[in-house]
mmCIF file of C-alpha atoms in Angstrom:
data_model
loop_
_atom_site.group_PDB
_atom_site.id
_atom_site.type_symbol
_atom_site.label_atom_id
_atom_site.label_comp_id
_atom_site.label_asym_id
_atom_site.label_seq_id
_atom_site.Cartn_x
_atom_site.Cartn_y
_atom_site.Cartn_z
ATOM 1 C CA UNK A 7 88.127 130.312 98.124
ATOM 2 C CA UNK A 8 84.225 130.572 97.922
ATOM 3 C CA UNK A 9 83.012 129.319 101.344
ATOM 4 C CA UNK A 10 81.209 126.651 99.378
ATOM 5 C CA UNK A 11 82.466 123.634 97.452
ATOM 6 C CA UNK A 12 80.481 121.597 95.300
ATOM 7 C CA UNK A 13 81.397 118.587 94.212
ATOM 8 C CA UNK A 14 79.059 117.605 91.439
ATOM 9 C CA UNK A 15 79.066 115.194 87.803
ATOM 10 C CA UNK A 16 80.828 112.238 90.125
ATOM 11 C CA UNK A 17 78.948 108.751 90.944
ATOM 12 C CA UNK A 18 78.963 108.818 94.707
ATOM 13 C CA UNK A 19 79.959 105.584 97.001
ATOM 14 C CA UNK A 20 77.022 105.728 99.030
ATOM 15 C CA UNK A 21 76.571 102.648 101.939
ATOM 16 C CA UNK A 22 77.758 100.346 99.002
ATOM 17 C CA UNK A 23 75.937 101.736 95.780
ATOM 18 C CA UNK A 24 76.750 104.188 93.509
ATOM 19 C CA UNK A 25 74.096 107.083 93.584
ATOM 20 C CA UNK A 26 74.563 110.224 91.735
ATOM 21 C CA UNK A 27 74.418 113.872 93.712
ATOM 22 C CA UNK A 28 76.246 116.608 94.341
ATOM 23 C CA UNK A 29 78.862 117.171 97.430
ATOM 24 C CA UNK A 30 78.321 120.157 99.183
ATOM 25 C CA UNK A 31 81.207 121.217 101.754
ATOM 26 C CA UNK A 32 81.653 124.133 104.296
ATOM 27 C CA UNK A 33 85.163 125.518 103.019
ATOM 28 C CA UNK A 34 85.333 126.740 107.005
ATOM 29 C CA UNK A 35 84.387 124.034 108.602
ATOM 30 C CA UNK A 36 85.580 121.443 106.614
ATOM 31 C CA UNK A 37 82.340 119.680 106.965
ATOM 32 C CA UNK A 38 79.691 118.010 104.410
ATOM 33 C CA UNK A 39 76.436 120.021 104.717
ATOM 34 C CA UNK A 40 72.833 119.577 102.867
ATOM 35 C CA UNK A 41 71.991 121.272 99.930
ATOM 36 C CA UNK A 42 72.190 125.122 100.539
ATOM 37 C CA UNK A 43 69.284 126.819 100.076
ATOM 38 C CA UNK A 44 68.343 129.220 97.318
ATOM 39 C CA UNK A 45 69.808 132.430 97.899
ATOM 40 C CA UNK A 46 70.788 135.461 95.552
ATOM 41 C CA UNK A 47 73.835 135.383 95.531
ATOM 42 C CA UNK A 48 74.566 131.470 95.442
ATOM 43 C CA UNK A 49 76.600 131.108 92.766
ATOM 44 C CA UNK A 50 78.887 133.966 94.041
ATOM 45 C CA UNK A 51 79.532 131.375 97.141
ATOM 46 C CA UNK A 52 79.591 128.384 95.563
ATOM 47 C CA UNK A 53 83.247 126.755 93.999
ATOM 48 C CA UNK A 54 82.019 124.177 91.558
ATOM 49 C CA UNK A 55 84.299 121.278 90.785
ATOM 50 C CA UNK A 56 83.109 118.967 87.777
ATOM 51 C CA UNK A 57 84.057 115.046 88.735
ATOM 52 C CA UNK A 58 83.583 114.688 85.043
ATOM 53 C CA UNK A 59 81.937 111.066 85.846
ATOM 54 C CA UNK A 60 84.317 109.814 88.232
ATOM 55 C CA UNK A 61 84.290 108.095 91.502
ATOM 56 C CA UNK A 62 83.521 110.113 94.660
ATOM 57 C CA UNK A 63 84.481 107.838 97.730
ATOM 58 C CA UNK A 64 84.988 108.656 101.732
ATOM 59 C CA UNK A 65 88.782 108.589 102.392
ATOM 60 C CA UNK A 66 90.183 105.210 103.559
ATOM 61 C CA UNK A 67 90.059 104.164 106.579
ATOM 62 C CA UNK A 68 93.533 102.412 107.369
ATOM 63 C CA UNK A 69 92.564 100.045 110.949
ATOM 64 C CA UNK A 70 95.585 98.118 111.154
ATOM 65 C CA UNK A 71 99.172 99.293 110.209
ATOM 66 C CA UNK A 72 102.255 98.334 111.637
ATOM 67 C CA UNK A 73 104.784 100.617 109.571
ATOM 68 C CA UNK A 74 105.656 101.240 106.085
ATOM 69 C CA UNK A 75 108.905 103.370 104.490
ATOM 70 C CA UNK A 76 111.087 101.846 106.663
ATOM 71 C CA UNK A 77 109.660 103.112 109.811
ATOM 72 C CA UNK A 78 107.713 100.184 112.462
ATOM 73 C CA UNK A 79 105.995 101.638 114.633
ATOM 74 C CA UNK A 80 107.507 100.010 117.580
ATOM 75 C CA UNK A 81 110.749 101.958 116.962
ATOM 76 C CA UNK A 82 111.168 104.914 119.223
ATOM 77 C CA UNK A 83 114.017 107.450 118.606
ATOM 78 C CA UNK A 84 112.422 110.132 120.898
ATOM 79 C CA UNK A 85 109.037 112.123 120.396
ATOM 80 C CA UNK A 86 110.659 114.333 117.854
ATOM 81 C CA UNK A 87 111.555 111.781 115.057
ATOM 82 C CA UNK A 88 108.830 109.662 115.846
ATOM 83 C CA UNK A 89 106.497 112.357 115.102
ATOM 84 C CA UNK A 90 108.440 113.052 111.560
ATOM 85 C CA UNK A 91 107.701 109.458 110.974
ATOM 86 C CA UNK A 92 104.448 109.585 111.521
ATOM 87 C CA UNK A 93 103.923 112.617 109.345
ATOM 88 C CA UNK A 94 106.296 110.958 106.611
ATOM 89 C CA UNK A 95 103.913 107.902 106.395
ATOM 90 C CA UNK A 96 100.514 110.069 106.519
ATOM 91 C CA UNK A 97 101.943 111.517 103.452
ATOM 92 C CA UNK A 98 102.624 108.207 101.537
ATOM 93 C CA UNK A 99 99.194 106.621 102.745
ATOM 94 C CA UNK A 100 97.497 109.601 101.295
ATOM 95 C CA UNK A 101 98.792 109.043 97.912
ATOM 96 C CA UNK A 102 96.700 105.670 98.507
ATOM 97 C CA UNK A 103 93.563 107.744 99.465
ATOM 98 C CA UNK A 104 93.834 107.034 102.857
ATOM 99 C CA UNK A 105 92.406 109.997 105.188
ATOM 100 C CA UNK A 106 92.774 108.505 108.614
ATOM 101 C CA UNK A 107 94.849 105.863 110.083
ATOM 102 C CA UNK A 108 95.309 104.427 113.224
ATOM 103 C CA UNK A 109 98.915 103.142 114.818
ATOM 104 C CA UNK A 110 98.973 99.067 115.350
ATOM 105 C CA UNK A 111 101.443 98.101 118.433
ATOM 106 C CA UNK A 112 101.938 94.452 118.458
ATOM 107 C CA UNK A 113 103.172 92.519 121.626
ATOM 108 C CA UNK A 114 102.584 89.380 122.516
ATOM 109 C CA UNK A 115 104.668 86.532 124.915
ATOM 110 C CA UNK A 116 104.865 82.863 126.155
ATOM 111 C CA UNK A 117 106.029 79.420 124.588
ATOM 112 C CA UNK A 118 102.107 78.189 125.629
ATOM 113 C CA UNK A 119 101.071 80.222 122.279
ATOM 114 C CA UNK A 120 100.081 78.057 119.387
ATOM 115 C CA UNK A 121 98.904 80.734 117.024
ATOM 116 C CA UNK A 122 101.574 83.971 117.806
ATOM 117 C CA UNK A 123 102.666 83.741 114.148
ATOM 118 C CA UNK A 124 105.436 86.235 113.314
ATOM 119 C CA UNK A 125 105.366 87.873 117.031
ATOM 120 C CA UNK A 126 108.283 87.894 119.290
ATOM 121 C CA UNK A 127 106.868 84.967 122.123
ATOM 122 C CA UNK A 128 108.664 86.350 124.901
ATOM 123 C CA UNK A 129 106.652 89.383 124.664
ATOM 124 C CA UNK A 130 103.522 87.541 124.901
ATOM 125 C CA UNK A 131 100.803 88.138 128.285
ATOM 126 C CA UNK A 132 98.670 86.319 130.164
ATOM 127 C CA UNK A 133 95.575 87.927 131.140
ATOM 128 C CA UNK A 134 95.062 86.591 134.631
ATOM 129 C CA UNK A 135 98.834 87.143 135.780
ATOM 130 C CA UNK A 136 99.331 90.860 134.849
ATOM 131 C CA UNK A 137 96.405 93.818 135.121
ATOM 132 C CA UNK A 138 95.396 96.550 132.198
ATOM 133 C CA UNK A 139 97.425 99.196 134.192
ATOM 134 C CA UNK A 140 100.613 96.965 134.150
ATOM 135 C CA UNK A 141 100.597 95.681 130.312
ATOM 136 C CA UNK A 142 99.490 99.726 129.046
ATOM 137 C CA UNK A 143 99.829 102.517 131.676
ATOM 138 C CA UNK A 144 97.675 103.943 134.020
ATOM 139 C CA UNK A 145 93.920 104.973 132.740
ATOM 140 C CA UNK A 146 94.857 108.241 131.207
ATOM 141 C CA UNK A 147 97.621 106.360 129.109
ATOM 142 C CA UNK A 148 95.454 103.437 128.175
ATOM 143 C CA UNK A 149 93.008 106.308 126.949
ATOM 144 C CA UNK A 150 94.857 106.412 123.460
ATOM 145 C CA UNK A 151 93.925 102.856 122.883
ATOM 146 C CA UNK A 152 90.992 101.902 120.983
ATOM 147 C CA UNK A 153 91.238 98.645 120.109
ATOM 148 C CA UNK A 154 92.988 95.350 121.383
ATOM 149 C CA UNK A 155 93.516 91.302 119.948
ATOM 150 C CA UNK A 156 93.502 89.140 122.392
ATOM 151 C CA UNK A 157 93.303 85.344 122.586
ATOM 152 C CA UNK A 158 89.993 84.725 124.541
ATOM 153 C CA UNK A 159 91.114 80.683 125.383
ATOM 154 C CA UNK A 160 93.470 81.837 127.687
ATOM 155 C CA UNK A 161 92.914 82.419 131.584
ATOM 156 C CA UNK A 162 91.497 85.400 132.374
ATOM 157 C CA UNK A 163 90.668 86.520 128.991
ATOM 158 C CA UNK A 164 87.349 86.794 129.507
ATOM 159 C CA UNK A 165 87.359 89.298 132.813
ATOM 160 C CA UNK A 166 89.727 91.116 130.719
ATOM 161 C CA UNK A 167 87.571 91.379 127.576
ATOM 162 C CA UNK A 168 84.753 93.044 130.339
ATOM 163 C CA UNK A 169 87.184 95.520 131.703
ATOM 164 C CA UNK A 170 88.669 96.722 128.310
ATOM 165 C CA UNK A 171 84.612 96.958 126.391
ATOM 166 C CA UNK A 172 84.153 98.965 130.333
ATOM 167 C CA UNK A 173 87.049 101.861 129.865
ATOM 168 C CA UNK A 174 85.455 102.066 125.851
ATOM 169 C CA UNK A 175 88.521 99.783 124.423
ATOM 170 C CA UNK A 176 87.381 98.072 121.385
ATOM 171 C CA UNK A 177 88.381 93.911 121.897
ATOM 172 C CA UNK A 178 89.091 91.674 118.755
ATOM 173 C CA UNK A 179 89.665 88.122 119.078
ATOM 174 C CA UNK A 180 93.157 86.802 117.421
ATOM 175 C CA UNK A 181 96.194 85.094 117.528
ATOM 176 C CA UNK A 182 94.510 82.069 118.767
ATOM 177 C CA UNK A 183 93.717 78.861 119.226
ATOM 178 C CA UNK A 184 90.063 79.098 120.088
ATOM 179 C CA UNK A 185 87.420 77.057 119.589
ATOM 180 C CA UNK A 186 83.913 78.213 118.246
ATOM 181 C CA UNK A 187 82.369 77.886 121.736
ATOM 182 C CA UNK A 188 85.501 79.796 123.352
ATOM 183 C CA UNK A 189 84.953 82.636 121.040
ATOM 184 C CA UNK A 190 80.819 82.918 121.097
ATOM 185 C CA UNK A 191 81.645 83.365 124.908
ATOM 186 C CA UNK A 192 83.918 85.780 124.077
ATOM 187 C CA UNK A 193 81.889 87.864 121.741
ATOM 188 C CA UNK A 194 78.998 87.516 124.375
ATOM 189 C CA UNK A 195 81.400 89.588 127.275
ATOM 190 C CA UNK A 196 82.106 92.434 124.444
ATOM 191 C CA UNK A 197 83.993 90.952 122.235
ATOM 192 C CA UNK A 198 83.816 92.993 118.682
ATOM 193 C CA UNK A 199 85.594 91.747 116.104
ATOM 194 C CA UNK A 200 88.028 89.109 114.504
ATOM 195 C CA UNK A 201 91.432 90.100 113.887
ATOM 196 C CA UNK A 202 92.967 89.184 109.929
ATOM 197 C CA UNK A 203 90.069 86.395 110.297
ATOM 198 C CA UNK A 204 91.932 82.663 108.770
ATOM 199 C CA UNK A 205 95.578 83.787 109.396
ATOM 200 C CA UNK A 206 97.184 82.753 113.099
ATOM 201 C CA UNK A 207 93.944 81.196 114.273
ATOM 202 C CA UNK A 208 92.774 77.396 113.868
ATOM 203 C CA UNK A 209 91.773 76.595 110.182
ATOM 204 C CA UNK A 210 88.012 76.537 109.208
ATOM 205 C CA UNK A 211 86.998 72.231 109.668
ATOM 206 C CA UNK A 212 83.767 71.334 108.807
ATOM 207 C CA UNK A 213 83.400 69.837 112.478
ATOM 208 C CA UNK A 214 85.507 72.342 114.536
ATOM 209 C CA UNK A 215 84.823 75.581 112.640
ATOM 210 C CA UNK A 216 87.042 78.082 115.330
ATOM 211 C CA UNK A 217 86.745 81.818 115.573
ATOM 212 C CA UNK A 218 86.909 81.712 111.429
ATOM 213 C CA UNK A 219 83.223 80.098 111.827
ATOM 214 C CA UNK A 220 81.823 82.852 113.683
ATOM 215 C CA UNK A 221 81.574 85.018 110.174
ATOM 216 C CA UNK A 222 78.591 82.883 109.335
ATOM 217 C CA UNK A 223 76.833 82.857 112.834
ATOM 218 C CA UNK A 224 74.134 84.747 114.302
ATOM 219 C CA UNK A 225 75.932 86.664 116.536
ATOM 220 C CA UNK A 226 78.247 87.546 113.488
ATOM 221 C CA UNK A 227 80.978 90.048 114.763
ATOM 222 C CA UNK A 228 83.003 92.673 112.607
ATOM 223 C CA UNK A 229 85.944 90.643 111.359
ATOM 224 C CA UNK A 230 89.178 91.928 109.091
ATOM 225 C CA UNK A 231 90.448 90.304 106.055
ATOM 226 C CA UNK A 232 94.564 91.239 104.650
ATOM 227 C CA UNK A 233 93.250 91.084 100.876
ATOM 228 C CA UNK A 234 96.913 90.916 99.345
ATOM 229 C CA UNK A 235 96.636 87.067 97.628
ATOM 230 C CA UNK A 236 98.976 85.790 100.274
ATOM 231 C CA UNK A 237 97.765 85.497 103.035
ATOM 232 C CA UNK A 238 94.723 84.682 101.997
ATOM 233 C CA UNK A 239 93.767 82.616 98.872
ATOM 234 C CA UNK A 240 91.204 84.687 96.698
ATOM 235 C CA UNK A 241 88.564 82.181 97.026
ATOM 236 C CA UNK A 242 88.924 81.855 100.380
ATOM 237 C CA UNK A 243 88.861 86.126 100.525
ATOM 238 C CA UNK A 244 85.808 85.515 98.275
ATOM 239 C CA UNK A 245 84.147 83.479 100.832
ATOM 240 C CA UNK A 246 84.981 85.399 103.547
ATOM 241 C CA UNK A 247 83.590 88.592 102.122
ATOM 242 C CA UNK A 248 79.916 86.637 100.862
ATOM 243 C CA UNK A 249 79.525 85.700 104.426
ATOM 244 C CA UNK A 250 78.668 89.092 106.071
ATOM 245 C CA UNK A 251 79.532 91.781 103.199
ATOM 246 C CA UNK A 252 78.345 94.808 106.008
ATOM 247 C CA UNK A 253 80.569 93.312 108.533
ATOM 248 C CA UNK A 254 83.776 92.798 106.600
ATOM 249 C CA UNK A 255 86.748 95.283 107.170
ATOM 250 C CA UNK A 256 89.625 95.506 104.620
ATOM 251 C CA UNK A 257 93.274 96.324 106.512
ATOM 252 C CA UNK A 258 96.731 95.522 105.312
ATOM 253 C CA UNK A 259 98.307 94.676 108.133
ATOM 254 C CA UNK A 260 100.954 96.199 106.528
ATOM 255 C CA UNK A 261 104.345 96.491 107.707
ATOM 256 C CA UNK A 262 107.662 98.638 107.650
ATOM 257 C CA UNK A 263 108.778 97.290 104.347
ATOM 258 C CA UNK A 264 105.622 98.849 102.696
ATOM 259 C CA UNK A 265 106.796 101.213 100.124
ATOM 260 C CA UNK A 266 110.461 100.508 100.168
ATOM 261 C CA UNK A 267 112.438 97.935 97.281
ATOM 262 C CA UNK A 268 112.122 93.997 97.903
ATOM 263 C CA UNK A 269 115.629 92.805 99.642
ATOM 264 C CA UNK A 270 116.665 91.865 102.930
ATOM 265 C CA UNK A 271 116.238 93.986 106.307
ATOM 266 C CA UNK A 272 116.891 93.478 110.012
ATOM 267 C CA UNK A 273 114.357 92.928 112.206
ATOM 268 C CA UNK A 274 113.322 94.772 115.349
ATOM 269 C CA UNK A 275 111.309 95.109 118.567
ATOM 270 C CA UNK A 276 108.496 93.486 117.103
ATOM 271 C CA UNK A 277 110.699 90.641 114.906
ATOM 272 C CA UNK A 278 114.258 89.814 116.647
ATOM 273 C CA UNK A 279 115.022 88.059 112.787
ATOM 274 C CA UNK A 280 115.618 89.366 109.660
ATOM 275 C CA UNK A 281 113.335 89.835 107.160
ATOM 276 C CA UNK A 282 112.495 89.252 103.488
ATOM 277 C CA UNK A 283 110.895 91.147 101.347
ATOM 278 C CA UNK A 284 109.733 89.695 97.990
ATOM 279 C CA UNK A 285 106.690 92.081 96.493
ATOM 280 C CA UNK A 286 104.029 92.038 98.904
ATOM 281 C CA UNK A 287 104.915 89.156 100.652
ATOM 282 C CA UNK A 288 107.445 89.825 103.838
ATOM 283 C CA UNK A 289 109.132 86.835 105.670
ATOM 284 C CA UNK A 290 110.806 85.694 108.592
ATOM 285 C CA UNK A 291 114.352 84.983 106.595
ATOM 286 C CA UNK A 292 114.595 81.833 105.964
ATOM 287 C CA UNK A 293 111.446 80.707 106.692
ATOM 288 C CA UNK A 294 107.720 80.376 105.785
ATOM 289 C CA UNK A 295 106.291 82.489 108.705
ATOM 290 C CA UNK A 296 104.684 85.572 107.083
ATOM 291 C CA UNK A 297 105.106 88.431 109.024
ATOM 292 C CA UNK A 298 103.054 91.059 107.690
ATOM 293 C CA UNK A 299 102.279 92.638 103.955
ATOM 294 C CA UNK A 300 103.243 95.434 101.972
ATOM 295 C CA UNK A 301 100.161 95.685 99.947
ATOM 296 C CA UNK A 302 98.720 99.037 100.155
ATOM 297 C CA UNK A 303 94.550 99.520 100.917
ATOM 298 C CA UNK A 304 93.833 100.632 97.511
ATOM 299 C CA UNK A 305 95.204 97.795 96.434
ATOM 300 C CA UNK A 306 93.357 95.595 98.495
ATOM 301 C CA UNK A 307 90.193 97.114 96.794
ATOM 302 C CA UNK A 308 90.561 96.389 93.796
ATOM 303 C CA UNK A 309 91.988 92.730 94.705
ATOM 304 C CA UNK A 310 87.953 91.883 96.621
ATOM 305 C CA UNK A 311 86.226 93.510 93.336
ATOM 306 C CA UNK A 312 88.346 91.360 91.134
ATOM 307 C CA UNK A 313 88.215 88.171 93.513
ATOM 308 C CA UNK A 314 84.856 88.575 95.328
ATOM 309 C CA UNK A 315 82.955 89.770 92.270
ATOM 310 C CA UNK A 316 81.533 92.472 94.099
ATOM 311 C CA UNK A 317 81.133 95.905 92.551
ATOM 312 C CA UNK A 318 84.215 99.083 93.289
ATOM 313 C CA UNK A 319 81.627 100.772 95.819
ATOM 314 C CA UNK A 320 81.332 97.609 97.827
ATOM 315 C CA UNK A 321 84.226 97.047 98.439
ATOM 316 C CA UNK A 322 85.000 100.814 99.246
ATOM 317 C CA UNK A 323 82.325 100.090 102.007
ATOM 318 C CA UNK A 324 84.890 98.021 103.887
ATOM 319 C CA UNK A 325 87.673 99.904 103.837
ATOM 320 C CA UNK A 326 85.282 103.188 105.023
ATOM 321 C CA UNK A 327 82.034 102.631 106.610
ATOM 322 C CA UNK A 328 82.432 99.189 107.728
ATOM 323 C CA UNK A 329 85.234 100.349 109.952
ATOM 324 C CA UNK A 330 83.629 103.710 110.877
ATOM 325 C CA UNK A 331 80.192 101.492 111.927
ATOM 326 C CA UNK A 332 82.825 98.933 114.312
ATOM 327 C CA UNK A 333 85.058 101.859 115.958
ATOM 328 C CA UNK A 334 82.007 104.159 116.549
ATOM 329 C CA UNK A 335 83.410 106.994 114.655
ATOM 330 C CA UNK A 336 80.696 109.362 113.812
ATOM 331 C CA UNK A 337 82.585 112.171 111.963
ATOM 332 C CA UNK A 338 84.263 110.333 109.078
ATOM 333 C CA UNK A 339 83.463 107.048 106.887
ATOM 334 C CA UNK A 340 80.781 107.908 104.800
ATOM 335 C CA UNK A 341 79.811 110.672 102.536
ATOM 336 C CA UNK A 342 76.893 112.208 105.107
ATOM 337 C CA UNK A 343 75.920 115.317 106.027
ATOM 338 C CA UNK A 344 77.851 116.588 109.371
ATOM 339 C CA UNK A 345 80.686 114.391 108.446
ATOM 340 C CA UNK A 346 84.057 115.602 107.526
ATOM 341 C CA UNK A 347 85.029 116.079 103.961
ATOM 342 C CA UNK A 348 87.430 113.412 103.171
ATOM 343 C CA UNK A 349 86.982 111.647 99.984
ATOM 344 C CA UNK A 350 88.774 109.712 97.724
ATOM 345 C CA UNK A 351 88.470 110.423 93.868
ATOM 346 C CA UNK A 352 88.887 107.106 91.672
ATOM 347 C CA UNK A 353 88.964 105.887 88.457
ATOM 348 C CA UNK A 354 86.944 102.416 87.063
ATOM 349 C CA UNK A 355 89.100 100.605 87.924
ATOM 350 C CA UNK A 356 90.080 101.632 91.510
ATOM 351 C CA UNK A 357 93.165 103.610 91.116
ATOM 352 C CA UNK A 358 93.348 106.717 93.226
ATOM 353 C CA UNK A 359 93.868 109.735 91.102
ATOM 354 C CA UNK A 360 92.927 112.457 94.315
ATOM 355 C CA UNK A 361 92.653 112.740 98.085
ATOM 356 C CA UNK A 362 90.780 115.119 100.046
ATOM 357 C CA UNK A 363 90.937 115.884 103.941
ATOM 358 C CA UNK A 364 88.442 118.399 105.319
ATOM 359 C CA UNK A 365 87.102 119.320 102.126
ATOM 360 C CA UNK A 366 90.902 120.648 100.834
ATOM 361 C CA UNK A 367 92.863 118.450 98.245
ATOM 362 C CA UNK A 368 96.156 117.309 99.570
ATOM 363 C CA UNK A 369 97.261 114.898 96.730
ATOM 364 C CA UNK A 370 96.512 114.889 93.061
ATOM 365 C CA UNK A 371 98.053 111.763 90.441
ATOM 366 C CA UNK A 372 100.823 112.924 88.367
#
């Protein structure tokens, strides 16, 4: 392969526009670099790859996945399989242009929890009565955490929310009963984001507006949105988007059920029920409680263009950059020089027809 790959002919997702401009990438590095310069022998070194109009995006950024193909990610067979898992569901998220991921653990615990949704309440913590050490290892173990929910009305939430933002763990304020004023104070001590903002957290009231009102305010944190119709309604996705478009993060919250046939499964550490699986929408049997989705990120995409009325680029922004901007990631996100070569090529419509990780294609659309 010639060291140099140029991408060119595509219309480029660029911080939430389409521009058009070739892709250059370092074949050795893996890396997007500037135009090269003139030499006499550049076309001898150059790979030219005609986009032939379409979409050039950054890979997706998937934040917050439980599990799909039948594997949660609370299930641990020993290192061995549970590696195989994970590689087995890097390969399926791929096919949904998704070039990084990171591993969501839920645990929760108490009958004092109003808002713990489809988690297991006797795995719930209090912040006060247990330390960061107890609840997730010493500091070298708690190093491979970057990001936490936690309920800031509870006691001690706040001298926890100090500690975590202190050892460079990300907080997000969730699965709560808050009040507005409880979560301004919470955002104030480090607090960075809002976790699947509307779902397990007080409804939006005109009077009492919660952590959901925070979107709108001036010290507006990063918030996530599950944009699979379900859990959210898609005017109420609509509205949540309009509010802060640079600050919204698309996630699926998706689940171990993702990618496998709708029916009935057991639960696990996570869920001690079992659970039903009707299209995207996963249950608690015999119940209302949603536990997670099954929609895929892609998908989620193209359900904010079509409900939002934003443009495809947009809405790529918040599944990409958004997130890159809240986790601090500098080397992935956004098509920028110095930043690894992972795109996503699309169709109009948002289907994914190709993925690319470090400037090498590792799934094309049959």
């Amino acid at each position: 392969m010639a060291p140099i790959l140029a991408l060119t002919n595509g219309r480029v997702c660029y911080h939430g526009t389409f521009q058009n401009f070739p892709v250059y990438v370092d074949t050795s590095t893996g890396l997007i670099i500037p135009l090269p310069p003139p030499t006499s022998n550049i076309e001898s070194e150059t790979q030219t790859v005609d986009l032939q109009g379409r979409i050039l995006a950054p890979a997706f950024l998937e934040l917050q996945t439980n599990g799909a193909l039948g594997v949660h990610f609370t299930q641990f067979d020993g290192a061995e399989t549970y590696s195989q898992n994970l590689e087995r569901v890097s390969r399926w998220l791929v096919e949904k242009g998704v070039g990084s991921w990171w591993v969501t653990l839920p645990t929760v615990k108490g009958d004092i929890f109003r808002k713990n949704g489809a988690h297991d309440a006797t795995l719930m913590q209090i912040p006060s009565h247990s330390s960061i050490n107890e609840i997730y290892g010493d500091e070298q173990s708690a190093s491979a955490i970057k990001l936490i929910t936690i309920a800031p009305e509870l006691d001690g939430s706040i001298e926890r929310i100090r500690e975590l933002e202190e050892r460079n763990i990300r907080v997000s304020l969730g699965h709560s009963a808050a009040d507005f004023e409880t979560g301004t104070a919470a955002l104030k001590a480090g607090g960075k984001s809002l976790t699947h903002v509307f779902n397990a957290m007080n409804p939006l009231h005109h009077r009492m507006p919660g952590l959901a009102g925070l979107i709108a305010s001036g010290e507006c944190p990063y918030y996530s949105v599950i944009a699979d119709g379900i859990h959210l309604h898609p005017a109420t996705l609509a509205m949540a988007y309009r509010a802060n478009p640079p600050k919204c993060i698309l996630i699926t919250d998706s689940v171990e059920m993702a990618g496998l046939p709708d029916g009935l499964y057991p639960g696990h550490a996570q869920i001690p029920h079992q659970q039903r699986k009707t299209g995207n929408k996963v249950t608690v049997e015999g119940t209302d409680t949603l536990i997670g989705s099954c929609c895929s990120i892609d998908e989620c995409i193209r359900n904010l263009v079509q409900w939002s009325g934003c443009n495809l680029a947009q809405a790529v922004r918040c599944a990409t950059e958004n997130i890159a901007n809240m986790m601090e990631i500098g080397d992935r996100g956004m098509i920028d020089e110095g930043r690894r070569a992972d795109f996503v090529l699309l169709d109009d419509t948002g289907q994914v027809l190709e993925t690319w990780i470090g400037g090498t294609q590792v799934y094309e659309k049959q």
